[in-house]
Structure formats: structure tokens, C-alpha cells
């Protein structure tokens, strides 16, 4: 199973902090899986110009191909201006429609205000649904006060991330099984 | 329809097209050489002709896993190797080529073939070709419309005066040689939503409609929109042929056809577009109302007739070699077409 974490912002450190913590948890609990992290701040990703994702080269091609090759994607995103960052939206624009078919996607959000709690429901989930992701319904919402000096200090957040990690793997296994059973029914 | 060398009284024309893909056979993990692939394409055209198939076309694709980037050269070889089958491109990426050069090439192929060549002009689905040949992807729409328009003008007039944005102007330019009958059929390749079909209709250009899968009913929308736009543009839709194109594969039973073809389509889609073909969608393709012609010869005949009744089109073109299908399977398919499919299709679509 190929698991890719996507830290969806080129600004700030909270999302990266959470994603590092989450990826470490994945590695700790599921040491045999192929687990990696893409932090968009580390890559020079061009703005989508509409071509097929296979036609991009360099960092853009790398990021797009890594995500398309994944079975599981954990999206970490801050909330900017009541929506997801442009850097993250651009990733969706780079990929084909139905890019997330047969992929499980889970979400972790960092926000400066509780007022943005529903941004995931109203903004991110419709995109993922359109792109055919199997979404792990419960996401982890984290606020500024849960951090201190680039560490997660709120134990409840740590527990919730741990549960998200387990749920993500369980949902992936369940859907893989469903798909295998369904595919086995076909005579080709 | 005479202008397009089509006689509807003889019934629905049947053709084959190849995109010239050059892929590993997923069953054997072996890939033949590009040389062998090209020779097999030429051989396939000869076999198609012997089986009485009306039409054979070769696509242009500039990316990994393809071998017919120089598709007009391949068509030149096919022109020489065959005698009566109609030959064409499917499609020529007119957006990134010089229409003058394209016209010179295809008029030449028309003369070599004794008046059998046609051009199907498309605008590229994968767009790596824009960078490769030095064009700006932002001009995607404009390049296509301008260059297709010039290509059509070159076909209609031996001497052309022309000015556009993406090519040096033409002043009293004579584009030679002329095709055998002075002009040749040029089609507009159309896919996806009806917007492009409407443009084809309004301009009075024959439409080549790609339809890989999905209900026939959905494609009827594009066909209706095409004819309606043609009427608004002052053209007679009865004089404008429509061709449809899509996946084709015949075997003794539909189950066997699906079993044999699925790995090729699934792996081929992964290599060409980055995503496989979901089994669920492929399974639905066997429904008589779906456009995918993969099944037993009898079921394919019924589907083609169902589509013909719905669309009233003049030509159907099947793609049966996608994804590294071995040549012997293609030979077997040609036998099915020649012996079982063509006679039935003609019997029921030709006007007595």
C-alpha cells in the first residue's frame, strides 16, 4: 500500500508539524507500508495549464505522479481566507477528473479560528467527492492553541490523529476488499 | 455525399483505425519493436482491404508508447500497399502542423493511392506536442480553428490568399499537387461535449465523432446539435457525412471478447492516460445501449445497427489494436468482420 501525506501549503509551519507527526504515527503503526510526505513548500509546482498530468516535468510532474500512484492520501491543509490554500487547489487542478477513484483520502486541518470548522465540509469535500475519492468522514481540526513551539501540545489532538491514522488504514482495507470481491465477480 | 466519396445507398461504411500505440502486451510482458509494429499496421490495412473493409486510418500521437508520430509517412506506405480501401489520418493534429505542408502530404497520398485519401483534423487530447513542436498551449483553441480553416480553404481553392495569426500570410499561393479529384474529404475530429460538434456543423464540415464508451443516447446529443448547427449555417445536413469511432473487439462470445480485451484496454489506458479502465465501466460496456463494440459478432452487429438507427451516420470506425493486442488476434478479428459482421451490417443498412 502506498501512502502519501500532502502538506498543502507553502506558508507557515503548523500543517507541516501536524503532517510530520501523522506520518510518524503511520510509520510506527504500519512499518511495512510505503509511506512518504510531500510538503508543497519543498517543491516548485507550476500552475496547472490544463495538460495531462503525465506531460508535466520537474517538481510538478513528480508531485502529480506521486499522488496518482498512491492508494492513500492524507491531506493536511490550513484554512486561508475561509478556504483551502491556492497551492492545494492547484494540485487538484493538475490531476485528471476522477483522479481519486479507488483511493482513500483523509483530512487534517489547521486553522486560526473555529469559525472555519465547516470549510472542509463545504469546500474541500465537494472537490474530493467530484474527483471520486473515498473520504474518511471524520477529519481532525486543529487550532492555534493546540501548538507550542512547533509541537502538538494538546493530547486530545494527538489521540484524534492516532484514530484518524487507524481509521484511514481500516477504510482502505475495507474498500480494497469490496473492490476485489466486486472485480472477482466479473468474467474478465 | 459525393464530395466526400460516400454513397449512402451502399449502407453504413465500416472502417478500422489505429492510434499507432506501441505498448507491451500485458499477457506476455513483451513489446515488439517499433519496426515490427509499423509493418504490422501496414499489413493490417492490407488484410482489412482483403476482407472488404471500407476504410483504414492512422493517428498521430507524440508521446511515449506510440510509433506513428509521422503518420502521413505510414499512410504513404499503406497507399502503396493497398488498392481500394479508403485511407486517412485519425487524427492529424492540425493545431501544431502547417496546413500547407499537411495538404501537400495528403494530396500526394491521394495521388499515390488513386484518390483514396482523406484528412481527419483534430486538436490533440494529450498536449505534450505543443511544447515538442514549439507552440503555446494557451493558443489551443485559436490554433485549431485558424489552421483547420486554412486547411479547408486550401482544399477548396487552388490559389489561396490568406492571412492569420499563427502562420505567415499566403499571397496568391498555389498549393500543389492537387488531389486526384481536385479536392479531398476533410473531417473535423470531435470528442467530448457538443461545443466542437456545433462548430463542425456550422462550418459545414463532416464530423468524425470519437466515443470510447457510454450510452449511445449521450452521443446522439452531439449528433443532433451538429445537424442543427449545419442547418443554421446554411448547409444541408443530408449532404454532410458523420463518422463515429470507438473500441471494437470481437470473439466467439461476448464474455470471451471481454476477457481477451480488458487487459489491453486497462493497461493501455494506464500507459497513455495514467489511469486504468474500471472493470465496472467495462462491464457496462456490454449493454446493447452502450457504444463500446466489444462482444460476439452477432452482438456487435446488433449494436452497430442500433447506433445506426439512432445516429443515421454514414461510417463506423473501430479501434481494436489498442494496448499491445497481438497480431494474430487482430487477424482473427478481421475474419469476424469480413465473414460475419460486414455482410449483416450491409444487408440491413444498404438501400435496395
PDB file of C-alpha atoms in Angstrom, chain B residues 106-234:
ATOM      1  CA  UNK B 106      -2.139  14.250 -48.093  1.00  0.00           C
ATOM      2  CA  UNK B 107      -2.718  15.392 -51.678  1.00  0.00           C
ATOM      3  CA  UNK B 108       0.374  13.358 -52.523  1.00  0.00           C
ATOM      4  CA  UNK B 109      -1.006  10.341 -50.663  1.00  0.00           C
ATOM      5  CA  UNK B 110      -4.259  10.843 -52.544  1.00  0.00           C
ATOM      6  CA  UNK B 111      -2.420  10.665 -55.880  1.00  0.00           C
ATOM      7  CA  UNK B 112      -0.327   7.662 -54.868  1.00  0.00           C
ATOM      8  CA  UNK B 113      -3.477   5.871 -53.716  1.00  0.00           C
ATOM      9  CA  UNK B 114      -5.533   6.756 -56.762  1.00  0.00           C
ATOM     10  CA  UNK B 115      -7.939   9.089 -54.971  1.00  0.00           C
ATOM     11  CA  UNK B 116      -8.460   7.252 -51.689  1.00  0.00           C
ATOM     12  CA  UNK B 117      -7.025   9.671 -49.112  1.00  0.00           C
ATOM     13  CA  UNK B 118      -8.873  11.756 -46.528  1.00  0.00           C
ATOM     14  CA  UNK B 119      -7.814  14.024 -43.663  1.00  0.00           C
ATOM     15  CA  UNK B 120      -9.369  13.914 -40.232  1.00  0.00           C
ATOM     16  CA  UNK B 121      -8.124  17.014 -38.437  1.00  0.00           C
ATOM     17  CA  UNK B 122      -8.041  17.064 -34.632  1.00  0.00           C
ATOM     18  CA  UNK B 123      -6.653  19.260 -31.907  1.00  0.00           C
ATOM     19  CA  UNK B 124      -4.790  16.819 -29.620  1.00  0.00           C
ATOM     20  CA  UNK B 125      -6.061  15.203 -26.450  1.00  0.00           C
ATOM     21  CA  UNK B 126      -2.616  14.900 -24.895  1.00  0.00           C
ATOM     22  CA  UNK B 127      -0.927  18.231 -25.408  1.00  0.00           C
ATOM     23  CA  UNK B 128       2.798  17.476 -24.966  1.00  0.00           C
ATOM     24  CA  UNK B 129       3.002  18.019 -28.728  1.00  0.00           C
ATOM     25  CA  UNK B 130       2.607  21.777 -28.225  1.00  0.00           C
ATOM     26  CA  UNK B 131       5.911  22.003 -26.360  1.00  0.00           C
ATOM     27  CA  UNK B 132       7.607  19.492 -28.676  1.00  0.00           C
ATOM     28  CA  UNK B 133       6.746  21.430 -31.817  1.00  0.00           C
ATOM     29  CA  UNK B 134       7.143  24.901 -30.331  1.00  0.00           C
ATOM     30  CA  UNK B 135       3.607  26.139 -29.741  1.00  0.00           C
ATOM     31  CA  UNK B 136       1.959  27.818 -26.767  1.00  0.00           C
ATOM     32  CA  UNK B 137      -0.735  25.752 -25.113  1.00  0.00           C
ATOM     33  CA  UNK B 138      -2.651  28.937 -24.342  1.00  0.00           C
ATOM     34  CA  UNK B 139      -3.448  29.179 -28.048  1.00  0.00           C
ATOM     35  CA  UNK B 140      -5.066  25.715 -28.005  1.00  0.00           C
ATOM     36  CA  UNK B 141      -8.484  26.726 -29.365  1.00  0.00           C
ATOM     37  CA  UNK B 142      -7.347  29.506 -31.649  1.00  0.00           C
ATOM     38  CA  UNK B 143      -4.586  27.457 -33.283  1.00  0.00           C
ATOM     39  CA  UNK B 144      -7.004  24.691 -34.122  1.00  0.00           C
ATOM     40  CA  UNK B 145      -9.759  26.878 -35.509  1.00  0.00           C
ATOM     41  CA  UNK B 146      -7.411  29.015 -37.594  1.00  0.00           C
ATOM     42  CA  UNK B 147      -5.413  26.152 -39.026  1.00  0.00           C
ATOM     43  CA  UNK B 148      -8.422  23.959 -39.751  1.00  0.00           C
ATOM     44  CA  UNK B 149      -9.994  26.899 -41.542  1.00  0.00           C
ATOM     45  CA  UNK B 150      -6.859  27.371 -43.661  1.00  0.00           C
ATOM     46  CA  UNK B 151      -6.722  23.651 -44.440  1.00  0.00           C
ATOM     47  CA  UNK B 152     -10.320  23.772 -45.679  1.00  0.00           C
ATOM     48  CA  UNK B 153      -9.548  26.817 -47.837  1.00  0.00           C
ATOM     49  CA  UNK B 154      -6.560  25.064 -49.384  1.00  0.00           C
ATOM     50  CA  UNK B 155      -8.860  22.196 -50.258  1.00  0.00           C
ATOM     51  CA  UNK B 156     -11.477  24.382 -51.896  1.00  0.00           C
ATOM     52  CA  UNK B 157      -9.146  26.699 -53.823  1.00  0.00           C
ATOM     53  CA  UNK B 158      -6.043  26.028 -55.843  1.00  0.00           C
ATOM     54  CA  UNK B 159      -4.860  29.596 -55.365  1.00  0.00           C
ATOM     55  CA  UNK B 160      -5.175  30.997 -51.871  1.00  0.00           C
ATOM     56  CA  UNK B 161      -4.787  34.439 -50.377  1.00  0.00           C
ATOM     57  CA  UNK B 162      -4.795  34.164 -46.625  1.00  0.00           C
ATOM     58  CA  UNK B 163      -3.735  35.957 -43.507  1.00  0.00           C
ATOM     59  CA  UNK B 164      -3.867  34.722 -39.935  1.00  0.00           C
ATOM     60  CA  UNK B 165      -2.198  34.956 -36.582  1.00  0.00           C
ATOM     61  CA  UNK B 166      -0.191  31.767 -36.366  1.00  0.00           C
ATOM     62  CA  UNK B 167       1.374  31.428 -39.792  1.00  0.00           C
ATOM     63  CA  UNK B 168       2.992  33.684 -42.391  1.00  0.00           C
ATOM     64  CA  UNK B 169       0.424  35.046 -44.856  1.00  0.00           C
ATOM     65  CA  UNK B 170      -0.202  33.396 -48.209  1.00  0.00           C
ATOM     66  CA  UNK B 171      -0.241  35.585 -51.299  1.00  0.00           C
ATOM     67  CA  UNK B 172      -1.563  34.016 -54.479  1.00  0.00           C
ATOM     68  CA  UNK B 173      -0.192  30.761 -53.149  1.00  0.00           C
ATOM     69  CA  UNK B 174      -0.667  27.639 -55.246  1.00  0.00           C
ATOM     70  CA  UNK B 175      -0.593  24.572 -53.074  1.00  0.00           C
ATOM     71  CA  UNK B 176       0.430  21.551 -55.110  1.00  0.00           C
ATOM     72  CA  UNK B 177      -0.047  18.816 -56.018  1.00  0.00           C
ATOM     73  CA  UNK B 178      -3.814  18.822 -56.184  1.00  0.00           C
ATOM     74  CA  UNK B 179      -5.666  15.665 -55.117  1.00  0.00           C
ATOM     75  CA  UNK B 180      -6.912  13.377 -57.877  1.00  0.00           C
ATOM     76  CA  UNK B 181     -10.379  14.898 -57.994  1.00  0.00           C
ATOM     77  CA  UNK B 182      -9.234  18.454 -57.255  1.00  0.00           C
ATOM     78  CA  UNK B 183     -10.205  18.289 -53.602  1.00  0.00           C
ATOM     79  CA  UNK B 184     -10.373  15.616 -50.914  1.00  0.00           C
ATOM     80  CA  UNK B 185     -12.607  14.805 -47.925  1.00  0.00           C
ATOM     81  CA  UNK B 186     -11.569  16.699 -44.785  1.00  0.00           C
ATOM     82  CA  UNK B 187     -13.277  15.894 -41.485  1.00  0.00           C
ATOM     83  CA  UNK B 188     -13.333  17.640 -38.159  1.00  0.00           C
ATOM     84  CA  UNK B 189     -12.451  15.324 -35.257  1.00  0.00           C
ATOM     85  CA  UNK B 190     -14.873  15.864 -32.388  1.00  0.00           C
ATOM     86  CA  UNK B 191     -14.886  14.485 -28.864  1.00  0.00           C
ATOM     87  CA  UNK B 192     -16.490  15.303 -25.549  1.00  0.00           C
ATOM     88  CA  UNK B 193     -19.259  17.872 -25.192  1.00  0.00           C
ATOM     89  CA  UNK B 194     -21.240  19.145 -28.187  1.00  0.00           C
ATOM     90  CA  UNK B 195     -19.417  22.501 -28.474  1.00  0.00           C
ATOM     91  CA  UNK B 196     -16.991  21.187 -31.092  1.00  0.00           C
ATOM     92  CA  UNK B 197     -19.780  19.326 -32.912  1.00  0.00           C
ATOM     93  CA  UNK B 198     -21.685  22.602 -33.207  1.00  0.00           C
ATOM     94  CA  UNK B 199     -18.632  24.318 -34.729  1.00  0.00           C
ATOM     95  CA  UNK B 200     -18.273  21.479 -37.251  1.00  0.00           C
ATOM     96  CA  UNK B 201     -21.940  21.722 -38.197  1.00  0.00           C
ATOM     97  CA  UNK B 202     -21.954  25.481 -38.504  1.00  0.00           C
ATOM     98  CA  UNK B 203     -18.911  25.348 -40.811  1.00  0.00           C
ATOM     99  CA  UNK B 204     -20.488  22.560 -42.878  1.00  0.00           C
ATOM    100  CA  UNK B 205     -17.586  20.183 -42.275  1.00  0.00           C
ATOM    101  CA  UNK B 206     -18.102  16.397 -41.916  1.00  0.00           C
ATOM    102  CA  UNK B 207     -17.803  15.208 -38.332  1.00  0.00           C
ATOM    103  CA  UNK B 208     -15.687  12.371 -37.003  1.00  0.00           C
ATOM    104  CA  UNK B 209     -17.041  11.693 -33.515  1.00  0.00           C
ATOM    105  CA  UNK B 210     -14.895   9.780 -31.031  1.00  0.00           C
ATOM    106  CA  UNK B 211     -16.869   7.774 -28.472  1.00  0.00           C
ATOM    107  CA  UNK B 212     -14.888   5.355 -26.369  1.00  0.00           C
ATOM    108  CA  UNK B 213     -17.670   4.309 -24.024  1.00  0.00           C
ATOM    109  CA  UNK B 214     -21.006   5.315 -22.549  1.00  0.00           C
ATOM    110  CA  UNK B 215     -24.605   5.244 -23.690  1.00  0.00           C
ATOM    111  CA  UNK B 216     -25.283   5.840 -27.376  1.00  0.00           C
ATOM    112  CA  UNK B 217     -28.011   8.231 -26.291  1.00  0.00           C
ATOM    113  CA  UNK B 218     -25.422  10.681 -24.908  1.00  0.00           C
ATOM    114  CA  UNK B 219     -23.678  10.879 -28.268  1.00  0.00           C
ATOM    115  CA  UNK B 220     -26.966  11.479 -30.028  1.00  0.00           C
ATOM    116  CA  UNK B 221     -26.949  14.919 -28.367  1.00  0.00           C
ATOM    117  CA  UNK B 222     -23.764  15.859 -30.238  1.00  0.00           C
ATOM    118  CA  UNK B 223     -25.108  14.461 -33.490  1.00  0.00           C
ATOM    119  CA  UNK B 224     -28.384  16.381 -33.214  1.00  0.00           C
ATOM    120  CA  UNK B 225     -26.518  19.552 -32.281  1.00  0.00           C
ATOM    121  CA  UNK B 226     -24.243  19.059 -35.306  1.00  0.00           C
ATOM    122  CA  UNK B 227     -27.113  18.753 -37.755  1.00  0.00           C
ATOM    123  CA  UNK B 228     -28.993  21.638 -36.232  1.00  0.00           C
ATOM    124  CA  UNK B 229     -25.917  23.875 -36.402  1.00  0.00           C
ATOM    125  CA  UNK B 230     -25.345  22.826 -40.014  1.00  0.00           C
ATOM    126  CA  UNK B 231     -28.889  23.919 -40.871  1.00  0.00           C
ATOM    127  CA  UNK B 232     -28.372  27.268 -39.127  1.00  0.00           C
ATOM    128  CA  UNK B 233     -25.130  27.725 -41.040  1.00  0.00           C
ATOM    129  CA  UNK B 234     -26.973  27.288 -44.329  1.00  0.00           C
TER     130      UNK B 234
END
